mmCIF file of C-alpha atoms in Angstrom:
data_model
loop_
_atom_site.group_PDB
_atom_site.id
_atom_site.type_symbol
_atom_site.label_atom_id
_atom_site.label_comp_id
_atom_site.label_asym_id
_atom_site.label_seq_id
_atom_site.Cartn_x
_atom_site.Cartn_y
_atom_site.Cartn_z
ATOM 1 C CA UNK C 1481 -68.177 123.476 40.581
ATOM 2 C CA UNK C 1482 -67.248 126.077 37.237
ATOM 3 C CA UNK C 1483 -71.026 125.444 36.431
ATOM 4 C CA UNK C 1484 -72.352 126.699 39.836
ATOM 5 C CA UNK C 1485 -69.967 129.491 39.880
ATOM 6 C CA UNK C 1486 -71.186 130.225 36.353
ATOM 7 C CA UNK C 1487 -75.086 130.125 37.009
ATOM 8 C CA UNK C 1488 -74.502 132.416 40.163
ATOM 9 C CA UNK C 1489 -72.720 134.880 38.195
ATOM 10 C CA UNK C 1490 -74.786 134.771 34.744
ATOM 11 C CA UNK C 1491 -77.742 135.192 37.169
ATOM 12 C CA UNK C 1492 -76.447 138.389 38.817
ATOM 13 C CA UNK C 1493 -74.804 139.914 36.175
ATOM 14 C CA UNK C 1494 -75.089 141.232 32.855
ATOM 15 C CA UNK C 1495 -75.185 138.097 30.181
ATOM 16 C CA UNK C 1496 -72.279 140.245 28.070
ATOM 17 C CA UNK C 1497 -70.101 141.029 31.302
ATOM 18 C CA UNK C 1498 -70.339 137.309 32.933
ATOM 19 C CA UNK C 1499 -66.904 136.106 31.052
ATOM 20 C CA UNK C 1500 -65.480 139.115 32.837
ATOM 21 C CA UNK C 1501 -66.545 138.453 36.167
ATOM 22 C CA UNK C 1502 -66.149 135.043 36.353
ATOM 23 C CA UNK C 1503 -62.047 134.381 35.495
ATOM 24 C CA UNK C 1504 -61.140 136.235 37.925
ATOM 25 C CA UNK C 1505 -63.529 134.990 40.831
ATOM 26 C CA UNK C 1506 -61.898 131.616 39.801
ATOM 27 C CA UNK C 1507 -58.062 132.812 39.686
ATOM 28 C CA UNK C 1508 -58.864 134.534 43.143
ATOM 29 C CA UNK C 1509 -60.863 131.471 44.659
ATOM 30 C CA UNK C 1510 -58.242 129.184 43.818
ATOM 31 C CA UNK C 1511 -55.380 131.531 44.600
ATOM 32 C CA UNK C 1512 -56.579 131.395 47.974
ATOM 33 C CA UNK C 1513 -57.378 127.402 47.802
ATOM 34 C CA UNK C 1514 -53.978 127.044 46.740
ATOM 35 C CA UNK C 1515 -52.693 129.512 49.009
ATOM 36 C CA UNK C 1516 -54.237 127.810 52.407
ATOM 37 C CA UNK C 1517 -52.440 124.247 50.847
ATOM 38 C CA UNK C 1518 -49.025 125.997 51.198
ATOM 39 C CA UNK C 1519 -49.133 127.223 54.401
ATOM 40 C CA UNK C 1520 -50.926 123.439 55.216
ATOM 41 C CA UNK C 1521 -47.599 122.295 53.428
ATOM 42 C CA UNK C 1522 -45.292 124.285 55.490
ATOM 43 C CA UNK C 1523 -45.134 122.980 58.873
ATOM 44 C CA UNK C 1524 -44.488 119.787 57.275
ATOM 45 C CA UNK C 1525 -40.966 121.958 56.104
ATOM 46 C CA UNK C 1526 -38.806 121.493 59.375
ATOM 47 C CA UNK C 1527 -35.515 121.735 58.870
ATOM 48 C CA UNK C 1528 -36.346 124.863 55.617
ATOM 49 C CA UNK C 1529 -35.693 128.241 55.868
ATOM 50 C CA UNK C 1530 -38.400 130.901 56.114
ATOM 51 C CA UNK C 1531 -37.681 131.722 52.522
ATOM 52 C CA UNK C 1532 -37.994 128.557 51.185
ATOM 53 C CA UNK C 1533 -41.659 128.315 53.413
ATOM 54 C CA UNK C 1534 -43.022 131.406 51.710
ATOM 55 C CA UNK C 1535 -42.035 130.743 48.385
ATOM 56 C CA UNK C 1536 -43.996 127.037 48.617
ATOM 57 C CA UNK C 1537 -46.716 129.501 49.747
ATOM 58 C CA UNK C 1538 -46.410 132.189 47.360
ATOM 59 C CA UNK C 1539 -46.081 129.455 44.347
ATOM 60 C CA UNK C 1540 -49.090 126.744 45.333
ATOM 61 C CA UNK C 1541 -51.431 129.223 45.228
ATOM 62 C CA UNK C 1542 -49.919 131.079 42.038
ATOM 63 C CA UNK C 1543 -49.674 128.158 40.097
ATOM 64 C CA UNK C 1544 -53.411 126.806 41.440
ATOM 65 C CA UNK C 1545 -54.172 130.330 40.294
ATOM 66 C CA UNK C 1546 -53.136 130.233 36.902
ATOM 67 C CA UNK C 1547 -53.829 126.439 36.394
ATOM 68 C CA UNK C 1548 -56.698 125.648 37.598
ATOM 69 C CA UNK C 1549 -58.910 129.105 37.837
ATOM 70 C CA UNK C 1550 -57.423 130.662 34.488
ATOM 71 C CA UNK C 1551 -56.855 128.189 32.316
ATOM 72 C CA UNK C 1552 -59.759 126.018 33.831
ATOM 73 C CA UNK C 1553 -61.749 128.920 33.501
ATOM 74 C CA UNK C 1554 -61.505 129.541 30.216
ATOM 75 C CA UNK C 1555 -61.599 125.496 28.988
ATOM 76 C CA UNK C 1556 -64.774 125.680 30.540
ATOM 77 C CA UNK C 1557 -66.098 129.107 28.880
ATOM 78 C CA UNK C 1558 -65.356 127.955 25.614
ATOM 79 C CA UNK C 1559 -66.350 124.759 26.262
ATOM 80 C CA UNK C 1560 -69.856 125.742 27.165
ATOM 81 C CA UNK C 1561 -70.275 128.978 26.236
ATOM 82 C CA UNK C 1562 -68.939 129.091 22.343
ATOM 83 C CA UNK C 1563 -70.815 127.557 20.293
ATOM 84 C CA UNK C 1564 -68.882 127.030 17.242
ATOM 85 C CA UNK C 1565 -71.393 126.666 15.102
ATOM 86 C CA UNK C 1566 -72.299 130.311 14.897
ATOM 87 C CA UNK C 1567 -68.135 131.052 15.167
ATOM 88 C CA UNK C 1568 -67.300 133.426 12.312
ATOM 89 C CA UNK C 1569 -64.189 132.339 10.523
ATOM 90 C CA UNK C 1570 -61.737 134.811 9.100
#
């Protein structure tokens, strides 16, 4: 899925600003992946009080956010995209 996301973006964008635009389609993408889980989650949540139900909400799709679009996100960049061969070191 991160290469897909990666060759659609690299393909219509500029090669220098594809880093930029990718992170944060994946934070938003699975902000709102995680987001749709929590309120999947909540009806499950009987006896809970509203706040309780928004804050599973607010914090599936924060933490599938961060997790999974940030950090996965960037794994994968310099995974694939640094090659460190050609890395300068300091």
């Amino acid at each position: 899925m991160y290469k897909t996301i990666w060759n659609y973006i690299s393909k219509h964008s500029k090669k220098s600003s594809t880093a930029s635009v990718f992170l944060p389609v994946l934070v938003l993408g699975w902000a709102a992946i995680g987001l749709l889980i929590g309120a999947l989650i909540c009806p499950l949540l009987q006896n809970a009080a509203v706040l309780v139900k928004t804050t599973v909400i607010l914090c599936s799709g924060g933490y599938a956010g961060l997790i999974f679009g940030f950090f996965g996100g960037i794994f994968y960049i310099y995974r694939g995209v640094i090659n460190p061969h050609t890395a300068v070191d300091l």
